[in-house]
Structures are given as structure tokens and as C-alpha cells.
Coordinates of C-alpha atoms in Angstrom, one line a residue:
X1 CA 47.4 5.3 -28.8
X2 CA 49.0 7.8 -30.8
X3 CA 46.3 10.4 -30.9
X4 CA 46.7 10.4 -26.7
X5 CA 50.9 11.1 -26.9
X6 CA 50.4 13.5 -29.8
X7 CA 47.6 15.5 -28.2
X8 CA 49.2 15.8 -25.0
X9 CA 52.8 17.3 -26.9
X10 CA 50.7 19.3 -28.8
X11 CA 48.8 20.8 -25.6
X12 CA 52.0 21.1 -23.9
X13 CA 53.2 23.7 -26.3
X14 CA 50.0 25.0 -26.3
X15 CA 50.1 25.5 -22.2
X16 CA 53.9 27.1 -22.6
X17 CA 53.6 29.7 -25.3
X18 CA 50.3 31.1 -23.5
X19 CA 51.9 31.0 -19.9
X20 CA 54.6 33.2 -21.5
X21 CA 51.8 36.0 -21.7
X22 CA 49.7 35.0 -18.5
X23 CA 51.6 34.3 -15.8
X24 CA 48.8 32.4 -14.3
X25 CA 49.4 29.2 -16.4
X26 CA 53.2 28.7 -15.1
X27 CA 51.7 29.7 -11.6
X28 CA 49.4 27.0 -11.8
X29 CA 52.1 23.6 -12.5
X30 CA 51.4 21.7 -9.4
X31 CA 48.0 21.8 -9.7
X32 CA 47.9 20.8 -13.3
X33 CA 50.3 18.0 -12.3
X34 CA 47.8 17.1 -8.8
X35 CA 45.2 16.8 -11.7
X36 CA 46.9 14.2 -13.6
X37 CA 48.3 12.1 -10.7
X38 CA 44.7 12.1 -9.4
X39 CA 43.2 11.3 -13.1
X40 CA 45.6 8.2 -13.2
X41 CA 44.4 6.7 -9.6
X42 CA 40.6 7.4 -10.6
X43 CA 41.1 5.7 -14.0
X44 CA 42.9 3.3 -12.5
X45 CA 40.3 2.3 -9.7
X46 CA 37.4 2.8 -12.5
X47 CA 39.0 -0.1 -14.3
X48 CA 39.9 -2.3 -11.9
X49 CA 35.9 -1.8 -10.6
X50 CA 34.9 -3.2 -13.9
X51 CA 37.3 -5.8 -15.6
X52 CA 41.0 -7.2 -14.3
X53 CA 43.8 -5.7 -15.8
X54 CA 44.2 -2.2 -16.6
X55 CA 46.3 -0.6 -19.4
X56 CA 48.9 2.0 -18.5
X57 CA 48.1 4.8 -21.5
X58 CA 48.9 8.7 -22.1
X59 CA 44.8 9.4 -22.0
X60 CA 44.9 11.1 -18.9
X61 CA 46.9 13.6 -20.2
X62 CA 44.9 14.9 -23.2
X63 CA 41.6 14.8 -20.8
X64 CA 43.3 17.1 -18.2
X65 CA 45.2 19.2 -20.6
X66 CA 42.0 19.4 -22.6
X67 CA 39.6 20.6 -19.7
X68 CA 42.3 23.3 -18.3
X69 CA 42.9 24.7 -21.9
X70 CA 39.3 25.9 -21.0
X71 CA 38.0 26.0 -17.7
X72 CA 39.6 25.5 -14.4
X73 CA 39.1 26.7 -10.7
X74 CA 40.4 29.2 -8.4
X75 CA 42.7 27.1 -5.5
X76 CA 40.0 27.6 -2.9
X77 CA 37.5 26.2 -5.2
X78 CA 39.6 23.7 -6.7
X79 CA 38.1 20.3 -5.3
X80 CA 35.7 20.9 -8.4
X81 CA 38.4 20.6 -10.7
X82 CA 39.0 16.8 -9.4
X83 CA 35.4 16.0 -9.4
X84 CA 35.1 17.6 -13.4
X85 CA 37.5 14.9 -14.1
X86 CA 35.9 12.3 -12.3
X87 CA 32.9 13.2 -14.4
X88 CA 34.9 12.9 -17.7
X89 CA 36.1 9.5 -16.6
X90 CA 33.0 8.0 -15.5
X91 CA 31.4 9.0 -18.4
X92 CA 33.5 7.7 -20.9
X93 CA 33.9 4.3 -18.8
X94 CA 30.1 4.1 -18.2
X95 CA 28.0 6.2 -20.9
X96 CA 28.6 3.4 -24.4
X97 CA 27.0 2.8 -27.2
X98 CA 27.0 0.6 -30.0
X99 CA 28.6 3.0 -33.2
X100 CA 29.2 0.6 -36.6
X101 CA 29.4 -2.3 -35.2
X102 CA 31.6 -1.2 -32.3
X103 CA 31.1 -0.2 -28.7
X104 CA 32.8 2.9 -27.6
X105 CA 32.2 5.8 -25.3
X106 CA 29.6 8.0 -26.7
X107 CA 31.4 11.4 -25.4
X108 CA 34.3 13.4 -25.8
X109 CA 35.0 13.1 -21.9
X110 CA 36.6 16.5 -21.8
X111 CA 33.6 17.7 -23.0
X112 CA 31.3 16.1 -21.1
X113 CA 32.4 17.4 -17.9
X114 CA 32.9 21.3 -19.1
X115 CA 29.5 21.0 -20.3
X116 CA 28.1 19.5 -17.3
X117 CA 29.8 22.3 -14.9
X118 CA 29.1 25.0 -17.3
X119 CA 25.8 24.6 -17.0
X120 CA 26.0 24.4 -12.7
X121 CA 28.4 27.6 -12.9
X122 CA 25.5 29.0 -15.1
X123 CA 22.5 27.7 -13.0
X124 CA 24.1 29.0 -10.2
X125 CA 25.9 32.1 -10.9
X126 CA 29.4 31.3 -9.8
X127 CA 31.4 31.8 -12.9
X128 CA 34.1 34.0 -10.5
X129 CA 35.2 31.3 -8.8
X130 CA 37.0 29.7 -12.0
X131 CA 39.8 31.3 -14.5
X132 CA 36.9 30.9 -17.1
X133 CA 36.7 34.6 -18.6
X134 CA 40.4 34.7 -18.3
X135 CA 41.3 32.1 -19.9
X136 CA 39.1 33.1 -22.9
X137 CA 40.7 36.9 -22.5
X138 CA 44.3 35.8 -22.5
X139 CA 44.3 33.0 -24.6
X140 CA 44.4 35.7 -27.5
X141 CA 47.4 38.0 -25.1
X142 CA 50.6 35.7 -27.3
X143 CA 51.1 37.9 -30.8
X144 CA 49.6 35.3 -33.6
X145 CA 47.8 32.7 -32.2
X146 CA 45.7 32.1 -34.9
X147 CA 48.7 30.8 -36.5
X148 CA 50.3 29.4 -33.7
X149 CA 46.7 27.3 -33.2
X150 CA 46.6 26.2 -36.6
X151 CA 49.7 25.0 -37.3
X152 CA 49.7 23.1 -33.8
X153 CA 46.3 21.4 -35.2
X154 CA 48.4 20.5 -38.5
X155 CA 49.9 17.0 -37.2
X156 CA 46.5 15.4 -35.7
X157 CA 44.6 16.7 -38.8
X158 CA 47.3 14.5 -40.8
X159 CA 47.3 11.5 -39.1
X160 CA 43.2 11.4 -38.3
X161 CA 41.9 13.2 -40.6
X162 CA 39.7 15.9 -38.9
X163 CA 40.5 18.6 -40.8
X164 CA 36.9 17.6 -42.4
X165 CA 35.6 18.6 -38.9
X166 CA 37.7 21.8 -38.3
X167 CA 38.1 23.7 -41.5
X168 CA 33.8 24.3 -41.6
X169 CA 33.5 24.7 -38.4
X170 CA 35.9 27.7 -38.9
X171 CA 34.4 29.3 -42.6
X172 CA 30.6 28.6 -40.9
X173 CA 31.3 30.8 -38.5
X174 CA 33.3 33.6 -40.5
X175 CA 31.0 33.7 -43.3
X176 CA 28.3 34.3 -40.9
X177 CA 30.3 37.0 -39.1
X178 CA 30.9 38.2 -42.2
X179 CA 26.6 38.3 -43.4
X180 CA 26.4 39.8 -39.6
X181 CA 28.4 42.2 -40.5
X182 CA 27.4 43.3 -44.3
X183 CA 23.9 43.6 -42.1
X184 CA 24.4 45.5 -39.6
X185 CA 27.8 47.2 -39.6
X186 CA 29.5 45.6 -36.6
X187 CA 30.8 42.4 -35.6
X188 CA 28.6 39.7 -34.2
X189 CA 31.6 39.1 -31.9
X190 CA 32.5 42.4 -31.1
X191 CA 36.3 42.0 -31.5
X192 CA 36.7 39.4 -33.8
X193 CA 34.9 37.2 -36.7
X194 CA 35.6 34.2 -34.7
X195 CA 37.1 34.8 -30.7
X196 CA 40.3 33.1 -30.4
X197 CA 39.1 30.8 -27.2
X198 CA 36.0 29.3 -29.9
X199 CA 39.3 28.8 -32.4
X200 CA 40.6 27.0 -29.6
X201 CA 37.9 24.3 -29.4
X202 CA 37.5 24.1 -33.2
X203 CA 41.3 22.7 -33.2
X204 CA 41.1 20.8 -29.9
X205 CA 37.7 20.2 -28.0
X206 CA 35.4 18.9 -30.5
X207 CA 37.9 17.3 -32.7
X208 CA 37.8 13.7 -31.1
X209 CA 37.5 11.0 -33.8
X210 CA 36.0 8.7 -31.7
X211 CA 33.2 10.4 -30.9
X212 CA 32.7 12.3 -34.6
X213 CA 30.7 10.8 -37.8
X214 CA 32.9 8.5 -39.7
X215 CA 31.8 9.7 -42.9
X216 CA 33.4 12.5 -44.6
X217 CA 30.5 14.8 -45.5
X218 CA 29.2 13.5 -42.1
X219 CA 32.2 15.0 -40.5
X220 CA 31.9 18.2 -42.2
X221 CA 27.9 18.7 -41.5
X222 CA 29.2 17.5 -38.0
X223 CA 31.9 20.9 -38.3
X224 CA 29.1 23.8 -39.6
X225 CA 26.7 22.3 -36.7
X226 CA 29.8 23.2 -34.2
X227 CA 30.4 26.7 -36.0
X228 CA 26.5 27.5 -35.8
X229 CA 26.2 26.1 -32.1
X230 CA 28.5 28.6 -31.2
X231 CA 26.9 31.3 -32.8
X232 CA 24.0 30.6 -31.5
X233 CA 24.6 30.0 -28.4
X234 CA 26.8 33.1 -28.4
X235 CA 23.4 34.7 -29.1
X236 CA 21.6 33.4 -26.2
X237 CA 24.1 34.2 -23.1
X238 CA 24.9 37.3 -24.4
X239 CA 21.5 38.0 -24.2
X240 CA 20.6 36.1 -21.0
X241 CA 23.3 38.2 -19.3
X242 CA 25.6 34.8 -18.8
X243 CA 29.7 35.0 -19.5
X244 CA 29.6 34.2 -23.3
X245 CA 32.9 32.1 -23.6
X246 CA 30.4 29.0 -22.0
X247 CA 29.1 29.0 -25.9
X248 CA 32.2 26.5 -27.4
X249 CA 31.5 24.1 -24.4
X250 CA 28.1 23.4 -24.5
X251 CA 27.4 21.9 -28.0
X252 CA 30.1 19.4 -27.7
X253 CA 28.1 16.7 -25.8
X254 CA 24.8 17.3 -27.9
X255 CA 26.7 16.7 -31.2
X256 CA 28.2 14.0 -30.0
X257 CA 24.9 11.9 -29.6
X258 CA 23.4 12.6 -32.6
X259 CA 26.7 11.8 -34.6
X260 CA 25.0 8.3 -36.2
X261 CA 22.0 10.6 -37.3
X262 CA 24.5 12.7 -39.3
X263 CA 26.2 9.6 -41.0
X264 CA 22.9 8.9 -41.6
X265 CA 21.5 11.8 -43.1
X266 CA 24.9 12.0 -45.2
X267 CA 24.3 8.7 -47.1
X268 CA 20.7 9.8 -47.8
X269 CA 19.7 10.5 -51.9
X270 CA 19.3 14.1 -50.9
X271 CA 22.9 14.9 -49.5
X272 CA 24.5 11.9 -51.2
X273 CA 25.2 13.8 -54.3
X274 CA 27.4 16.8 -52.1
X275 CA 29.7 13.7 -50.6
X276 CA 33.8 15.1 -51.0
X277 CA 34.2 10.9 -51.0
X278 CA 32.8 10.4 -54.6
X279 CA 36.1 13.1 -55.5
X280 CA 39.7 12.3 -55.6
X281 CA 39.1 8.6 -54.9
X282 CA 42.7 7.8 -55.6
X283 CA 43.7 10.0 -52.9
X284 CA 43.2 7.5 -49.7
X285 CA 44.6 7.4 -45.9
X286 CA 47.0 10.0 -45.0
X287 CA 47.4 10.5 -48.6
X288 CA 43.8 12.1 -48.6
X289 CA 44.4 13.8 -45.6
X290 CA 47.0 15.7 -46.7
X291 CA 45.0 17.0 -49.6
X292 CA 42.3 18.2 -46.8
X293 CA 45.2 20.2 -45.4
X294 CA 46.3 21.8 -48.2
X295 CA 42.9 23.4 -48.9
X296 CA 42.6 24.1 -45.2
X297 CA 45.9 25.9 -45.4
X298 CA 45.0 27.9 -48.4
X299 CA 41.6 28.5 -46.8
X300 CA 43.3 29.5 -43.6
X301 CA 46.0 32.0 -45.5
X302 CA 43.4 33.8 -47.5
X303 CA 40.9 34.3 -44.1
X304 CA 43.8 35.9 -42.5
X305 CA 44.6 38.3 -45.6
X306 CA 41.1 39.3 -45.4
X307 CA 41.7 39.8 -41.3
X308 CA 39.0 37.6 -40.7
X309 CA 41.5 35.6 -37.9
X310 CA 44.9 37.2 -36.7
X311 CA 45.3 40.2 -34.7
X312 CA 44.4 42.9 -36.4
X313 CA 40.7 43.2 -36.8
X314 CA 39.3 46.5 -36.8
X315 CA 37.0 45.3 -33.3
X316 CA 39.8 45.5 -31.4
X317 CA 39.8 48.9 -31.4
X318 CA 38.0 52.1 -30.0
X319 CA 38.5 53.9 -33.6
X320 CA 35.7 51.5 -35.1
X321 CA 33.3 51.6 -32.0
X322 CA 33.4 55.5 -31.9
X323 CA 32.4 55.3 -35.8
X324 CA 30.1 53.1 -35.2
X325 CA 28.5 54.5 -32.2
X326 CA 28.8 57.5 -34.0
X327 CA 26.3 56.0 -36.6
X328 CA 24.0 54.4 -33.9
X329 CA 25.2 50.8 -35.3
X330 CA 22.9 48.1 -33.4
X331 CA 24.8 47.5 -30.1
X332 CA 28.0 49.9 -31.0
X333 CA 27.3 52.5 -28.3
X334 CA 26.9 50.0 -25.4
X335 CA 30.3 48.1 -26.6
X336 CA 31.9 51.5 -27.0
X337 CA 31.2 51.5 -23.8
X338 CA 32.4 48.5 -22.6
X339 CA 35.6 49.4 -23.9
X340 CA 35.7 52.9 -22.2
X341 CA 35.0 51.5 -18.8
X342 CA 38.0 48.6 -19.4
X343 CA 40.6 51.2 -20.3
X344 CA 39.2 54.2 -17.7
X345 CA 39.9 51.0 -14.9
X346 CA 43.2 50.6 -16.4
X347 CA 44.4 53.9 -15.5
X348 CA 43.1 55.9 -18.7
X349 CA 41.9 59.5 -17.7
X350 CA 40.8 60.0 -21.4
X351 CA 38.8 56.7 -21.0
X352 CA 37.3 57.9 -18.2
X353 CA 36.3 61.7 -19.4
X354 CA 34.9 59.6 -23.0
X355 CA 33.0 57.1 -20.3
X356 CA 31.6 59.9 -18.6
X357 CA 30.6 61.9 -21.7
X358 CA 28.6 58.3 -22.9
X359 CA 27.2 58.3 -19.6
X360 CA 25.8 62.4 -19.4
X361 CA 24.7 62.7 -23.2
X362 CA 23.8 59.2 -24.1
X363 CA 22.6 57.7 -21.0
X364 CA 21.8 61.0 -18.8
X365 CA 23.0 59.4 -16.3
X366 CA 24.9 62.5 -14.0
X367 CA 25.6 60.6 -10.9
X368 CA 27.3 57.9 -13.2
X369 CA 29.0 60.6 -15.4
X370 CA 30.5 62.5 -12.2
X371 CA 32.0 59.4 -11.0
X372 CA 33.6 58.9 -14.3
X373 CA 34.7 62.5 -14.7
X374 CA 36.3 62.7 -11.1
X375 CA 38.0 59.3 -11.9
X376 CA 40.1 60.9 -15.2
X377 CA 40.6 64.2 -13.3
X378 CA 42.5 62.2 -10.6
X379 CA 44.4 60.7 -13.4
X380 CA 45.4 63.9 -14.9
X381 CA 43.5 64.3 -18.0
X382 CA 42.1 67.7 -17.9
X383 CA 39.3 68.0 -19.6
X384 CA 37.6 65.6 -17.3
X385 CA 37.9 68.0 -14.5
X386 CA 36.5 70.9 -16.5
X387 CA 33.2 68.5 -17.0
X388 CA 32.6 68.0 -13.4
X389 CA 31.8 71.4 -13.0
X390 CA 30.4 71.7 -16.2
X391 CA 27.8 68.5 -14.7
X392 CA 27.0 70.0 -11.3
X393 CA 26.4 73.4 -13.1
X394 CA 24.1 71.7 -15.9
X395 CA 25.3 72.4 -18.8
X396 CA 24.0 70.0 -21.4
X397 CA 27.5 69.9 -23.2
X398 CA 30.8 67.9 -22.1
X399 CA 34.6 68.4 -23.4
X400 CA 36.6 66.1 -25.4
X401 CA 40.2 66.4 -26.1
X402 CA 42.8 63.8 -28.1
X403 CA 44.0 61.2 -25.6
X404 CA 47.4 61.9 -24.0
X405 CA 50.7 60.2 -24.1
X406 CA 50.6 58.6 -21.1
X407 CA 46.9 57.2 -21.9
X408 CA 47.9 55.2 -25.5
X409 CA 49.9 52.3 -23.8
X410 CA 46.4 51.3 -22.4
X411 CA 43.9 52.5 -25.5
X412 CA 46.1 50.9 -27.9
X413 CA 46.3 47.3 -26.8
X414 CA 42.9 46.0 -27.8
X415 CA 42.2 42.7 -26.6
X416 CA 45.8 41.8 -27.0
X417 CA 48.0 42.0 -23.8
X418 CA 49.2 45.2 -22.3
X419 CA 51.6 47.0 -24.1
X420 CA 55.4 46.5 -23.8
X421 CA 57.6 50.2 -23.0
X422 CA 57.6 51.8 -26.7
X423 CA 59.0 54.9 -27.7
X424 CA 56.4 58.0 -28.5
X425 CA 57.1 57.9 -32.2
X426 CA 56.5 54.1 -31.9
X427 CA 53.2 54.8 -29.9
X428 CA 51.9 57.6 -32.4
X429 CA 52.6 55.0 -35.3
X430 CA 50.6 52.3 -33.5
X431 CA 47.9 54.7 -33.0
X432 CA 48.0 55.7 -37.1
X433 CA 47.6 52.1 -38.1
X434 CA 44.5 51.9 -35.7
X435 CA 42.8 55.0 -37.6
X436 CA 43.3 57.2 -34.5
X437 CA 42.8 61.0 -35.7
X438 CA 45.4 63.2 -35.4
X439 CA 48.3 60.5 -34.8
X440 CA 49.6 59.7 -38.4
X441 CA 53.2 61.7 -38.7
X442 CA 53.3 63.1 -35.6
X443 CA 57.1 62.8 -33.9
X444 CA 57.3 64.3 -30.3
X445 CA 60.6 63.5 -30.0
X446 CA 61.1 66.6 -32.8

């Protein structure tokens, strides 16, 4: 089928412009192409269990490519990787229903399978023994993937039409990081109105048109369910303590079975009158489609103007957290730091001496503080050193100082990938455009 050839090109591009920024993708080719050899036999066998003759067909390739664009295993643990396929397989061979007349499978069987594991790793605590947070951390390391991701989802949304599915799944989401944020002052995803890994799976996890309502306004109810899943699910792990990129995996499965309800509830007298079909009914096929696309692309250009996707938003950065924290912004302080204790592990000593300062007046927490403090004194900054003593001798006040050169190339990369060599000037101008203090115009090199 076309969609199968298509996806897997697409995914393939996908696969080579991230490796370029996390080494771990090219690292991993043999396994990716163990996974396919073995999804071939195993689809193979499946058929032949069940009927005579089997058909030789690109859909292994978007199920693997699919499941490792979000979730794969560590090489020890890797035999689970084969078995998640198995899982996808079996399901979309075994688990049919009767939709319109038709039988089909009634899940995406990428989906599926993450869910089904996600909820094990959960149950069980053993998220560290897959790439899972890394993959959602570096997935955003290549410079405009929002773009890059949305013009890769251009061709399928052409030729099937799902950009009825993608496009609110996207603005649910903003516009309700962007309520979240009129509310409270912060962003309900810390770094971003919409992370880039739930981007990911609004393009390419639950976009499956076999397994999606057939009518339009169906479709896009379908989308806004997708966006709010996420959010609240989002909600839930980050409260429970769990990894939160598990929140674009798990709705997949559960909006897949109650697609029929939603072509249902569509075509009833009380959402029948907001049906996009009744508009524009000269515009049919691909013809339609396109139309869809260029409102999606307007929609799209206009939400990264307003820096609600790209890689640029203000969440990124420690600027906005000490502001925030500053304030005593609902859950600022504790993400403040979050962000301390990443960058103080990255060889920060200003990180460290603004951890331990969090740690000693927020949190009274000396022991913690010390540790912090002796951590940016062995890395040079300072200040840190003078609050050691300034701990063990009780005084209820701690020094801050302006980060140092040598500490930007960390402080400054947000959630993007570590920073390449740049001159100081370059560095100090960086800093500016973040809203560091002290930064804008400055020139060491005068």
C-alpha cells in the first residue's frame, strides 16, 4: 500500500536527521535492521498460521520504524523489543472488528504494543532499561524540528487526509498550554506549549487511517481527544512520580476503540450542524485535502510566530524559572531546580553554587546545600567555596555572583543539544537573547 512505502521514507528521514544529533540512532542500525528481518519472519508465520498465501508488503517497516521513533530497549534488554513487535503483529492479525461494513484490525499495531509495555515499564518500574526519556530529550537536540516534523507529515496528510486528525490535536493542546499559562504564569510543560516527542506522535503514532473515524468532524473530535489525553495524562505521571513522555503512548489504543462511537456522535442533530463536510463541497479527494493543508500550514506559521512550537520558548531557559521562582509561580521553584541540578551535573560551578543556594534558603536543607557548594568550588566558581564556610558557620545568607565564561556553553543550551565551540562575543549575545542580566553588549574580546 502506499501509505506503508511512504511512511517508511518518511521515517527514514526522520531516523537520519535526529542520529545526526544523537549518536545513538546510527549506533543502533543493526538492531533496527534485526527488528525488521525478524518482523518479516513473524508476519510471515502469522499468515501462513491462518490462511495460504501471504503477501510480500512494506508494513513491517512503518510498524518497526514507528515503535523505535518512541521507545526501544538497551542491548541487554533487547529481547523485549522483539516480543513488542510480536505484540503489534498479533494484535492487528487477531484483535478485528467489523468498522462500516468492513473488517479490519481495530489498532494501530505500533500503538498497541508501546501501550501495552508502557504500562509493564510503569507497573514495574523499569523505565532505565529502555532509550525512553532519551529519545523524548533528544528528539528536540536537531535545530527546527517543529518544522522539519511538519513538513515530513505534509505528503501523508495529502494523500489520506489526516491533517483533520493532526492539526487539533496540535491547537487543543496549545490553546490549553496557553489558558495554563494566562492562569498560572508558567508552562503546563515546563519547556514548551507542546514537547517535541508529543509533536512526534501527533504527525506519526496516532495518525493511522485505518484505525481513525472516517468522518471528518469525527476525525477532528478524534484529534482534540488525542491533544487532551496527553494533557491529561501528562497530569497524572507527573504527579504519580512516573517518566511523563509515557503520556503520547497511552491514549492511542483507547481512542482507537471507541472510534465508531465518535462517527457516531458526529452524525448526531447536536454536533451535526459543526460538520467541516457541509463546507466547500466542491472541494473533494486530494483536492479537499489540500485545502486542509493550507489552513494547517497557516495555522502552523502563525503558532510558531507566537513561539508556541520552535526552539525558542522562553521554558527553555533559567532566565524565566528564576523570575518565576522569584514570584513563587506554582511549581517554578522546584523546576528551577530541576534545571540547576542538570546544568551543576554538567560541569556548571554556577549551577551548582545557585543549586545549593535553593537547597540552604528554600529547602534548609544544609547537608544537601554543602554537597552542592563543594561540587561548584571543585569546578572553580568561587563564590561556591565562600558558601561552604558561610553553611558550616551558620550564616543564614549565601553568595551569588554572574555565571562565568566557562559556565554559559552549558546554561545556555536549554533543552536543545550541547552547544557547539562559539566565540565569547557569540556566547554573551546568546545569553542577551535569553534575557540573562548583565550580558547584552558586553565584548570580552575588547
Amino acid at each position: 500500500r502506499p501509505q506503508h512505502y511512504l511512511q517508511a521514507c518518511l521515517q527514514t528521514a526522520i531516523f537520519a536527521y535526529w542520529g545526526w544529533y544523537w549518536r545513538q540512532v546510527y549506533d543502533s542500525y543493526y538492531l533496527v535492521i534485526a527488528q525488521l528481518v525478524f518482523a518479516y519472519a513473524f508476519d510471515l508465520l502469522l499468515s501462513w498460521s491462518r490462511r495460504d498465501h501471504y503477501r510480500l508488503s512494506f508494513l513491517p517497516f512503518p510498524i518497526v520504524f514507528s515503535t523505535n521513533l518512541f521507545l526501544w530497549f538497551k542491548p541487554e534488554w533487547f529481547y523485549f523489543q522483539f516480543m513488542m513487535l510480536a505484540l503489534g503483529f498479533a494484535a492487528k492479525e487477531l484483535l478485528r472488528w467489523n468498522k462500516h461494513g468492513r473488517e479490519t484490525h481495530i489498532f494501530n499495531p505500533s500503538s498497541f504494543s508501546l501501550m501495552v509495555f508502557s504500562l509493564g515499564l510503569i507497573l514495574t518500574g523499569k523505565t532505565d532499561i529502555t532509550w525512553g526519556k532519551e529519545i523524548a530529550i533528544t528528539q528536540f537536540y536537531p535545530p527546527h524540528m517543529y518544522l522539519f516534523i511538519f513538513l515530513i507529515g505534509l505528503p501523508a496528510q495529502y494523500l489520506f487526509g489526516v491533517t483533520t486528525m493532526t492539526m487539533p490535536a496540535v491547537m487543543t493542546t496549545y490553546l490549553f498550554g496557553l489558558a495554563y499559562y494566562r492562569a498560572t504564569g508558567v508552562y503546563f510543560f515546563f519547556d514548551s506549549y507542546i514537547p517535541i516527542s508529543v509533536f512526534f506522535g501527533m504527525h506519526l503514532l496516532f495518525t493511522d487511517p485505518s484505525t481513525a473515524p472516517r468522518t471528518e468532524l469525527g476525525r477532528m473530535i478524534f484529534g482534540s481527544l488525542y491533544g487532551l489525553g496527553n494533557v491529561a495524562l501528562y497530569y497524572v505521571l507527573h504527579s504519580a512520580g512516573v517518566p511523563e513522555f509515557y503520556d503520547k503512548l497511552l491514549p492511542v489504543p483507547i481512542l482507537n476503540v471507541m472510534i465508531q462511537l465518535i462517527d457516531r456522535a458526529a452524525g448526531s442533530e447536536l454536533l451535526r450542524r459543526f460538520d467541516p463536510s457541509g463546507f466547500g463541497r466542491s472541494l473533494v479527494g486530494r483536492r479537499r485535502n489540500l485545502a486542509y493543508i493550507a489552513l494547517w500550514t497557516i495555522v502552523f506559521a502563525m503558532t510558531s510566530a507566537a513561539q508556541g512550537v520552535g526552539d525558542k520558548h522562553p521554558g527553555q531557559f533559567v532566565p524565566f524559572w528564576q523570575r518565576a521562582c522569584a514570584e513563587d509561580r506554582l511549581h517554578a521553584c522546584a523546576y528551577l531546580k530541576v534545571l540547576h541540578s542538570n546544568f551543576c551535573r554538567q560541569g556548571s560551578g554556577w549551577a551548582c553554587n545557585e543549586l545549593g543556594t535553593l537547597e540552604a534558603e528554600r529547602e534548609l536543607d544544609r547537608t544537601a546545600a554543602v554537597a552542592s557548594f563543594e561540587r561548584g568550588c571543585d569546578l572553580g566558581f568561587m563564590p561556591a567555596c565562600g558558601n561552604i564556610e558561610r553553611i558550616i558557620n551558620g550564616s543564614p545568607a549565601t553568595e551569588t555572583a554572574s555565571p562565568a565564561l566557562q559556565d554559559y556553553p552549558i546554561i545556555l543550551r536549554g533543552s536543545k543539544a550541547p552547544i557547539a565551540q562559539l566565540t565569547p562575543s557569540a556566547l554573551y549575545a546568546l545569553a542577551c537573547s535569553q534575557g540573562w542580566p548583565n550580558t547584552c553588549g558586553q565584548n570580552p574580546q575588547r
